[in-house]
Coordinates of C-alpha atoms and ligand atoms in Angstrom, one line a residue:
X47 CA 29.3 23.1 -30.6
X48 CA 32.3 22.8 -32.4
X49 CA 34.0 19.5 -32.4
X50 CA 37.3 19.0 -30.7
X51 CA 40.1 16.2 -30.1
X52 CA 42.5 16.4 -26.6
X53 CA 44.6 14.4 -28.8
X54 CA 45.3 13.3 -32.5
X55 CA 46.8 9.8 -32.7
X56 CA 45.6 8.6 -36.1
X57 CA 45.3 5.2 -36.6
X58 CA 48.5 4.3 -36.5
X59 CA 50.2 1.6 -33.8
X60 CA 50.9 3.3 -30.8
X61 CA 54.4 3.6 -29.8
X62 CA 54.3 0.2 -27.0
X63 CA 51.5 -1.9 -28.8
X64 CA 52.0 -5.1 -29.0
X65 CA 52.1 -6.6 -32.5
X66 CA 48.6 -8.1 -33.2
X67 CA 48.4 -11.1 -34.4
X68 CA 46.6 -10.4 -37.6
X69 CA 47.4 -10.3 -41.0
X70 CA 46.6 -6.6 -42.4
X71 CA 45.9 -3.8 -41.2
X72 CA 45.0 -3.1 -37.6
X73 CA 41.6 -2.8 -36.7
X74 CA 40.0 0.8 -36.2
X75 CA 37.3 1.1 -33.6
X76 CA 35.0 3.6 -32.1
X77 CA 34.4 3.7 -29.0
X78 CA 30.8 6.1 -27.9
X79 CA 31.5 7.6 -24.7
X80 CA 33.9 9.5 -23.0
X81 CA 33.5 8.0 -19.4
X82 CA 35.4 5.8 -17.2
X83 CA 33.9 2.7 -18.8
X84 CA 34.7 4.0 -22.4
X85 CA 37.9 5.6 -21.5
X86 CA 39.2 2.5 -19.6
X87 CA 38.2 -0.1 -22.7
X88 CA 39.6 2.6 -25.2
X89 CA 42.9 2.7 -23.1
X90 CA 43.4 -1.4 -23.3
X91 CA 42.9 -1.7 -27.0
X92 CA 45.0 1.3 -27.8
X93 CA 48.2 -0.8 -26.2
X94 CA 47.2 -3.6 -28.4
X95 CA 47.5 -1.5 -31.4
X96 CA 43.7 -0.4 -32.7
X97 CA 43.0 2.4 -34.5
X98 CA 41.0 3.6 -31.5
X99 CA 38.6 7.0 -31.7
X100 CA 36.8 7.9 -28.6
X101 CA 33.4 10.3 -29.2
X102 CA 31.7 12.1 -26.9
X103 CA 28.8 14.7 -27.2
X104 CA 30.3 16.6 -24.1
X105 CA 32.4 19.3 -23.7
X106 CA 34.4 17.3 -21.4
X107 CA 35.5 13.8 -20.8
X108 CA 34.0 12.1 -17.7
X109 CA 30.4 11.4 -18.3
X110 CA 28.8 11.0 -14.8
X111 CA 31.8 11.5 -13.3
X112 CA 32.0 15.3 -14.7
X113 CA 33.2 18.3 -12.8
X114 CA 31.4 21.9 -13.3
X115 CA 33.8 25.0 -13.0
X116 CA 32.6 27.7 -12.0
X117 CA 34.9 30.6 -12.9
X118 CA 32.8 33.0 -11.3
X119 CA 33.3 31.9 -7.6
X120 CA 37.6 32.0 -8.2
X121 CA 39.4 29.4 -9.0
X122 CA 39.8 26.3 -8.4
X123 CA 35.6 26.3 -7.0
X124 CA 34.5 23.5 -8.8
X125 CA 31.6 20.8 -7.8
X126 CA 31.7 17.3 -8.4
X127 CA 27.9 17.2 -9.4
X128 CA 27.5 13.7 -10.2
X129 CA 30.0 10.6 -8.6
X130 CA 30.8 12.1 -5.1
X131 CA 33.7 9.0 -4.7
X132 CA 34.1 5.5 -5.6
X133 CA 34.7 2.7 -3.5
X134 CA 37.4 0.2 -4.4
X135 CA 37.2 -3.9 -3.6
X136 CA 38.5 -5.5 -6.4
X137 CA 42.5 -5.9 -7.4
X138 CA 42.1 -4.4 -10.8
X139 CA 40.8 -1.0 -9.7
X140 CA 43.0 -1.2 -6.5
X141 CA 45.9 -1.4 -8.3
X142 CA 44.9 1.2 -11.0
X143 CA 44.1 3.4 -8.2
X144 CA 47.9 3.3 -6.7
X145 CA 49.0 4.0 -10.5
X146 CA 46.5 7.3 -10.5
X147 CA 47.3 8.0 -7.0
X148 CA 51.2 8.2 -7.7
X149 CA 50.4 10.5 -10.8
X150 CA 48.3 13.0 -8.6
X151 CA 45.1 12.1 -10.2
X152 CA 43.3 10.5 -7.1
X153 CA 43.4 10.7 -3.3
X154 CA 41.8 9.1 -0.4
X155 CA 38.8 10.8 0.9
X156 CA 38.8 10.6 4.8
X157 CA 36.2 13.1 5.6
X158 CA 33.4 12.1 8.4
X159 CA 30.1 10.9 6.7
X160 CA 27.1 10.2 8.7
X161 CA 23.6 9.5 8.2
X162 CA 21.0 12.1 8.4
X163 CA 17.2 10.7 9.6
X164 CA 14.1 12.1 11.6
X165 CA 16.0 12.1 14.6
X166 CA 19.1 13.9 13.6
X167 CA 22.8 12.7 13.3
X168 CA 24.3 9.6 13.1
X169 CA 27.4 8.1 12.8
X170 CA 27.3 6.0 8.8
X171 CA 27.8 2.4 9.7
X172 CA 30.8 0.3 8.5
X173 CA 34.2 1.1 7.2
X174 CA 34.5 2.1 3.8
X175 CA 37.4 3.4 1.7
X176 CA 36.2 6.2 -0.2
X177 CA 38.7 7.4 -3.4
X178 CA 38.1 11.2 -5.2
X179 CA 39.5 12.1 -8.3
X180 CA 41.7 15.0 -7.8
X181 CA 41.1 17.8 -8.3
X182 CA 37.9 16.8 -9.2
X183 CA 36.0 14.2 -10.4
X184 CA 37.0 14.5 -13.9
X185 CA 40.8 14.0 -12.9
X186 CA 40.9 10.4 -14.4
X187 CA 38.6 10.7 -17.1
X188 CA 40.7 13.9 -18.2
X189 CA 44.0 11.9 -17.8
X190 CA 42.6 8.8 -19.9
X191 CA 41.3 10.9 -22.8
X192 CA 44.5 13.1 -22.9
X193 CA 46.2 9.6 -24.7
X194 CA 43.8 8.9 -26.6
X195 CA 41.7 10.1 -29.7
X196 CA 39.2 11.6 -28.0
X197 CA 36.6 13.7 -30.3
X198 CA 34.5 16.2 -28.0
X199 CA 31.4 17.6 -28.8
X200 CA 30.7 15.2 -31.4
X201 CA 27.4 13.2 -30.9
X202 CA 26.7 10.1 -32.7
X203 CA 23.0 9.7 -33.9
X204 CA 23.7 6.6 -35.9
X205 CA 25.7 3.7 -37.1
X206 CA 25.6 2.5 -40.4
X207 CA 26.8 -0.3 -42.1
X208 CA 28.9 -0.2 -44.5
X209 CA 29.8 -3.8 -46.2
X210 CA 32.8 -5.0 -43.7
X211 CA 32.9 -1.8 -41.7
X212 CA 30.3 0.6 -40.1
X213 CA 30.0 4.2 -40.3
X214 CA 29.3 6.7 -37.6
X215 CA 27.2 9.4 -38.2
X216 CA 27.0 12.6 -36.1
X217 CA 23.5 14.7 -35.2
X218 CA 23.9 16.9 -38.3
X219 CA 24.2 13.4 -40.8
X220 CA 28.1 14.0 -41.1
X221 CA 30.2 11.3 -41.3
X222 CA 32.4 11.1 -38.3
X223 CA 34.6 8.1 -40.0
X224 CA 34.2 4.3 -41.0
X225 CA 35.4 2.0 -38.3
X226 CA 35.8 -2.2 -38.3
X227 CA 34.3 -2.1 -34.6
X228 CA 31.9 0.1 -32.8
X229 CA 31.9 0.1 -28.8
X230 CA 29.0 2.2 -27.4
X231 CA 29.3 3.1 -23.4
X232 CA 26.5 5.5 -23.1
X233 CA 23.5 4.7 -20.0
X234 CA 21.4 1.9 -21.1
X235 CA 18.4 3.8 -23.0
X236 CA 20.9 5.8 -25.3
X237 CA 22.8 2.4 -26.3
X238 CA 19.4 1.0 -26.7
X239 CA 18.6 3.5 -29.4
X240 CA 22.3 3.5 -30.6
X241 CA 21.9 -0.8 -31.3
X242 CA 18.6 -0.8 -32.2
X243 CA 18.6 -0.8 -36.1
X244 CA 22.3 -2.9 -36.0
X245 CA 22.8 -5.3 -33.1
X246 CA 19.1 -5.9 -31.7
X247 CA 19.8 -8.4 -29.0
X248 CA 22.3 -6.0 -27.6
X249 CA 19.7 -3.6 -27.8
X250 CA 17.4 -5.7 -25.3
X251 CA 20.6 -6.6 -23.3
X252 CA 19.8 -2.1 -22.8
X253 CA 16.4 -2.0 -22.8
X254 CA 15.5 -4.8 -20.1
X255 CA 17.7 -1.9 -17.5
X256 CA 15.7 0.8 -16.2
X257 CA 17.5 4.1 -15.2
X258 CA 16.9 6.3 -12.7
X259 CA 17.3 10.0 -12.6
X260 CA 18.7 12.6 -9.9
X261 CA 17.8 16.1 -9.4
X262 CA 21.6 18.1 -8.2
X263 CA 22.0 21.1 -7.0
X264 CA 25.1 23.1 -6.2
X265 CA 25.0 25.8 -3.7
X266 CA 28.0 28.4 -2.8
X267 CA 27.8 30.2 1.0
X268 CA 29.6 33.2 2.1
X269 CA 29.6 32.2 5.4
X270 CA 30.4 28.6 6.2
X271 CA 27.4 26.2 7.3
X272 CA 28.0 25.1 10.8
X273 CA 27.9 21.3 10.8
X274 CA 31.0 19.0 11.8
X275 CA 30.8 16.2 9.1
X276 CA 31.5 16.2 5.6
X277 CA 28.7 14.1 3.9
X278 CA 25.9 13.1 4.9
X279 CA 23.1 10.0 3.2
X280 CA 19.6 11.7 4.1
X281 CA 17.5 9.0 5.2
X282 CA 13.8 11.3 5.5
X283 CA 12.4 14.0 2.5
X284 CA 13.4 14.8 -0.8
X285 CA 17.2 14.1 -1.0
X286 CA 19.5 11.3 -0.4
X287 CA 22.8 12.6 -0.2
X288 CA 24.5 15.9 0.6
X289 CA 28.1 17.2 1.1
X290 CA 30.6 20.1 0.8
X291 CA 32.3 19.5 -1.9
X292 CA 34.7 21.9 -0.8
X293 CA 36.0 19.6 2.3
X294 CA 37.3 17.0 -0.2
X295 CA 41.5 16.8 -0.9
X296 CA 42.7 19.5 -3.4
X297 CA 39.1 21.4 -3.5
X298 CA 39.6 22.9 -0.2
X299 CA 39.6 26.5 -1.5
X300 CA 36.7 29.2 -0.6
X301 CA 33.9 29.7 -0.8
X302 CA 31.7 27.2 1.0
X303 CA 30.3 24.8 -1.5
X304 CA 27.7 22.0 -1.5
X305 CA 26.2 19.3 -3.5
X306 CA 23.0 18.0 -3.0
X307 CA 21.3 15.2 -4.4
X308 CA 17.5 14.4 -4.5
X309 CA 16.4 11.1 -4.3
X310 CA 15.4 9.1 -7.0
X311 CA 11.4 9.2 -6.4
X312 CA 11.5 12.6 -6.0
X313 CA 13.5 13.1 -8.6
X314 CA 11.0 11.4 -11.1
X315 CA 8.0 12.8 -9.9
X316 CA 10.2 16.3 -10.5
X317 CA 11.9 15.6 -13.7
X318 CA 10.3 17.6 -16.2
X319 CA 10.1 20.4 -13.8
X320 CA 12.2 24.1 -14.2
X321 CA 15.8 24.1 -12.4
X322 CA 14.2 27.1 -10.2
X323 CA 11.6 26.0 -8.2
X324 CA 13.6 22.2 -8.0
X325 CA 16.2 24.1 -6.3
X326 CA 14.5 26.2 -3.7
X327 CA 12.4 22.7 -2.7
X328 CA 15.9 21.2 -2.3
X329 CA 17.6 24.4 -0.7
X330 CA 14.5 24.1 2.1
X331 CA 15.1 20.1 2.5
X332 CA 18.5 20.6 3.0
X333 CA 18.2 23.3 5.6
X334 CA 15.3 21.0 7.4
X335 CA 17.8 17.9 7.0
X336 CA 20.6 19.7 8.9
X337 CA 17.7 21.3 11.5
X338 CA 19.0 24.6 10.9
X339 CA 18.0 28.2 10.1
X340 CA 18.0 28.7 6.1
X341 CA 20.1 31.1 5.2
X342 CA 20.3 32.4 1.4
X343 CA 23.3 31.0 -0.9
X344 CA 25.1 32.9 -2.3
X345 CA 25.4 31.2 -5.8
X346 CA 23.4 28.1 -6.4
X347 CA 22.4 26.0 -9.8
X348 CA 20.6 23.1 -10.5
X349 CA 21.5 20.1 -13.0
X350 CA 19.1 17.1 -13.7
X351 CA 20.9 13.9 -14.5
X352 CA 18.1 11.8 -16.6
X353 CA 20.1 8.8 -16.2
X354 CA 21.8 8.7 -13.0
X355 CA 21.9 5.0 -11.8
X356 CA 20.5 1.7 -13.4
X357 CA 17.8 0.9 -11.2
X358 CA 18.0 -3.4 -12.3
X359 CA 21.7 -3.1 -13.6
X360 CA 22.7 -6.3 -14.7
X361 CA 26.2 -8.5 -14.1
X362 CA 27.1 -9.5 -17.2
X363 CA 30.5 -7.5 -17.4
X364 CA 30.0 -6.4 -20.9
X365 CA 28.2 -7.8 -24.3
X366 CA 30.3 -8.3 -27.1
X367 CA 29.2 -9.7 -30.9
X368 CA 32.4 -10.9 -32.5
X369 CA 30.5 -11.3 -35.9
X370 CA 29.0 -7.8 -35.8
X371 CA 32.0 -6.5 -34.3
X372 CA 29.7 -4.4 -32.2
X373 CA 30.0 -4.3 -28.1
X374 CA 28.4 -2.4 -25.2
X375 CA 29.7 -1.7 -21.7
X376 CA 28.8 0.5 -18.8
X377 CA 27.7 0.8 -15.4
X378 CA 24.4 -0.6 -16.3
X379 CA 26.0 -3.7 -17.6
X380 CA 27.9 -4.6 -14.5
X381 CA 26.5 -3.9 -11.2
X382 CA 26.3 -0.1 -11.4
X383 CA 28.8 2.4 -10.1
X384 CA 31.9 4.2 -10.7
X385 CA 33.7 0.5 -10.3
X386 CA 31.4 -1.6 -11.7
X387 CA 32.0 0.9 -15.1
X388 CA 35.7 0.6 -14.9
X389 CA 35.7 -2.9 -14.5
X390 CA 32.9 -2.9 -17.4
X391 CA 35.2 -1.7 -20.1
X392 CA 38.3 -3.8 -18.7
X393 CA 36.1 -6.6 -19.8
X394 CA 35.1 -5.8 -22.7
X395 CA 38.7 -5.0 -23.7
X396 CA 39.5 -8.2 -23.3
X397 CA 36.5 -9.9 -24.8
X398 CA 38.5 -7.5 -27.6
X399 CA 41.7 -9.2 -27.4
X400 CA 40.4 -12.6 -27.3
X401 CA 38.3 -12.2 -30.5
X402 CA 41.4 -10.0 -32.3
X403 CA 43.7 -13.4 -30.6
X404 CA 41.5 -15.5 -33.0
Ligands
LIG717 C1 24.2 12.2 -9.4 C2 25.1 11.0 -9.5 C3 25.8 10.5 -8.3 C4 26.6 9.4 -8.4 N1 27.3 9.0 -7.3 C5 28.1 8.0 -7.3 C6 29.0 7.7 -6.3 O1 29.1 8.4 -5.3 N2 29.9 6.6 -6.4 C7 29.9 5.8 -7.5 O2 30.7 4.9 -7.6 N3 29.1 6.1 -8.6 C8 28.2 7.2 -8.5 N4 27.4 7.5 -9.6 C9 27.4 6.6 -10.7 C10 28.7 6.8 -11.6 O3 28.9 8.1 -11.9 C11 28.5 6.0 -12.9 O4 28.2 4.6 -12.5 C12 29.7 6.0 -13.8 O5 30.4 7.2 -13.8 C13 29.3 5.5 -15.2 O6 30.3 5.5 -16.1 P1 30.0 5.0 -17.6 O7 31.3 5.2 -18.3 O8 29.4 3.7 -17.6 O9 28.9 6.0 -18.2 P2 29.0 7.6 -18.4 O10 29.8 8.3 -17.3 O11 27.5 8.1 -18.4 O12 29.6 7.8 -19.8 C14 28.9 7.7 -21.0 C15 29.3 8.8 -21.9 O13 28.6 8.7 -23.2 C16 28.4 9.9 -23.7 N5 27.3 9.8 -24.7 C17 26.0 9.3 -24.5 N6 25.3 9.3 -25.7 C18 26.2 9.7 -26.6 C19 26.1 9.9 -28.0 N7 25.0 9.6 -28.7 N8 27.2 10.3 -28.7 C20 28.3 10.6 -28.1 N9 28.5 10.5 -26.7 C21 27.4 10.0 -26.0 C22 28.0 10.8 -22.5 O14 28.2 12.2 -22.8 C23 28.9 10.2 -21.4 O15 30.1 11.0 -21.4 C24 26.7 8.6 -9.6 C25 26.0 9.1 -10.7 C26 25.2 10.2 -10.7 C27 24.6 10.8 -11.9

C-alpha cells in the first residue's frame, strides 16, 4: 500500500500555536494511530506548536471507529462496522460534541433500541444519549486528521533510539522520520510490542490488559426486514448486538443494511475461523434472534476485529515518561470506549503540556 498524507503541515508552528515556552526549536512528535484517542492528543499538541506526525497503517483514519463503503450497493451505503455510537457524560466530550455537531460531523441518534432475550422483545432499560458520527462513523476521525499530518498506510514496526531523539521505522525498515517524542495509541497488545524494547514499564502498563475480539458482519436486503426498532443488545446465542445501520441520521439511503456483532466468547472460540462459514452462523442467529423466517441477503461480508474491547481496561487516563519522552493512550488505558479514548488522548495532551511547561 502506498503511503499517503490528508495533509502536509511540516514541522513548522501552526498558524494559532501558542509560543512554547522553550528555548529552541519546537518539539517534533509522532503520534501511532489514527483514532479518536490519537487524533484528539495529536489535535491539542498541534495548537501548542509541535511538530506533530500522525501514522496510521490504515487506509483511513478512525481505527475502531472506521466506516466501510461499499460502492457497489450506491452511494452513500456505508456500515459503521465497529463503534455503533458513543455515549457522552463528561463536559469535555459534551462540549466537543456541540463543536462537531455545529460543523455537521455528529448527530443525535434517537432510534428505538431494545433488548432481544429467550422470550422476545423488550424495551432497553434507562435513558441514554446515544451520538453517531455523520455520515458515518469515521466523520470525526476524518475531520481531525484533515488538520493534521496524518501519514496513511504507513505502519510502524519499530522505534529506535537515536541519541536525543527516536526514529520510527516502517514494516519494510524505512525510516519514516526522527522525532523528540513518540505517542503510540494502538490496542493494548500492539503498544505492548511497540514499547517493549524502549519503554518496558509502559509495556506492562499494555500487557497487564487483555483484549477481546468481535466477529462483524454486514448484511444488505432487497426487501426491508420487518421489525419496529432500530438496535437491538441480544441477550441469548452467538451475538450481542445488532442494528440497521441504515436507520441512523444521514445513512438513511437504500438498500436495507445491517450490522451484526457476535459476542465476545463466541467470537474467541471463532477467531481463526474463514469469514464464510462465521457469517452464515451469524446470518442464522440473527434470523432466530428476531424469530423470523431467514431470508437470503442480498450482499453480506464479514470482518473480525482481533482487538475490539479491553476486557480489564484500566483508569489511568494515559502513561506518559517525561525522560523517555515516550507516552501511550487509548481506550484500554482509560475505562474503554469511544469516550474513555477521547478523553484518553486529552490527557495525555496535557501530561504534554505540563512536561513541555517545565
Ligand atoms: C466491533 C466494535 C464495536 C464497538 N462498539 C462501540 C460502541 O458502540 N460505543 C463505544 O463507545 N465504543 C465502541 N467500541 C469501542 C471503540 O470503537 C473504541 O473504544 C475506540 O474507537 C478506541 O479508539 P482508540 O483511538 O483508543 O483506538 P483505535 O481506534 O483502535 O486506534 C488505533 C489506531 O492505531 C493504528 N495502529 C495500530 N498499530 C499500528 C502500527 N503498528 N502502525 C501504525 N498504526 C497502527 C490502527 O490502525 C488504529 O487506527 C467498539 C469497538 C468495536 C471493535
Amino acid at each position: 500500500m502506498r503511503p499517503s498524507r490528508s495533509r502536509t503541515t511540516g514541522h513548522g508552528k501552526s498558524k494559532n500555536a501558542s509560543p512554547l515556552p522553550m528555548d529552541g526549536e519546537a518539539p517534533r512528535i509522532a503520534v501511532i494511530g489514527a483514532g479518536i484517542s490519537g487524533l484528539t492528543c495529536a489535535t491539542e499538541i498541534a495548537k501548542l506548536g509541535c511538530g506533530v506526525s500522525v501514522l496510521d497503517k490504515a487506509r483511513g483514519p478512525g481505527g475502531r471507529m472506521s466506516t466501510r463503503r461499499v460502492p457497489d450497493l450506491g452511494v452513500g451505503a456505508d456500515f459503521d462496522h465497529g463503534a455503533q455510537y458513543f455515549t457522552v457524560r463528561s463536559p469535555e466530550l459534551s462540549s466537543r460534541v456541540e463543536q462537531w455537531s455545529s460543523e455537521g460531523v455528529v448527530a443525535p441518534w434517537h432510534g428505538r433500541i431494545v433488548a432481544l432475550g429467550p422470550d422476545g422483545v423488550e424495551e432497553s432499560s434507562g435513558i441514554t444519549r446515544r451520538v453517531v458520527g455523520t455520515p458515518g462513523m469515521n466523520a470525526i476521525c476524518q475531520r481531525l486528521a484533515a488538520g493534521l499530518d496524518t501519514r496513511l498506510g504507513v505502519q510502524v514496526s519499530s522505534i529506535e533510539s537515536d541519541g536525543d531523539a527516536w526514529t520510527v521505522l516502517d514494516r519494510a525498515g524505512d525510516n519514516v522520520g526522527t522525532f523528540e517524542k513518540v505517542i503510540c495509541t494502538a490496542p493494548a497488545p500492539q503498544t505492548e510490542k511497540l514499547l517493549r524494547g524502549i519503554a518496558p514499564e509502559l509495556a506492562d502498563r499494555a500487557a497487564a490488559v487483555q483484549m477481546q475480539p468481535c466477529w462483524s458482519v454486514l448484511l444488505a436486503f432487497d426487501a426491508p426486514i420487518p421489525v419496529d426498532f432500530d438496535g437491538a443488545f441480544v441477550n441469548h446465542g452467538p451475538l450481542s448486538w445488532v442494528a440497521r445501520t441504515s436507520a441512523k441520521p444521514a445513512r438513511q439511503t437504500p438498500p436495507d443494511r445491517w450490522v451484526l456483532h457476535a459476542g465476545p466468547s463466541w467470537s474467541e472460540a471463532h477467531l481463526e475461523d474463514d469469514a464464510e462459514p462465521v457469517v452464515e452462523a451469524l446470518v442464522a442467529a440473527f434470523f432466530d434472534a428476531l424469530d423470523a423466517r431467514p431470508s437470503q441477503p442480498a450482499w453480506c461480508k464479514g470482518h473480525r476485529w482481533r482487538f475490539a474491547l479491553a476486557q480489564n481496561p484500566l483508569a489511568d487516563g494515559c502513561f506518559y515518561d517525561r525522560r523517555l519522552g515516550i507516552g501511550a493512550c487509548g481506550d484500554w488505558a482509560n475505562g474503554n470506549r469511544v469516550e474513555g479514548a477521547f478523553l484518553s488522548g486529552l490527557r495525555l495532551a496535557q501530561e504534554i503540556e505540563r512536561a513541555l511547561d517545565r
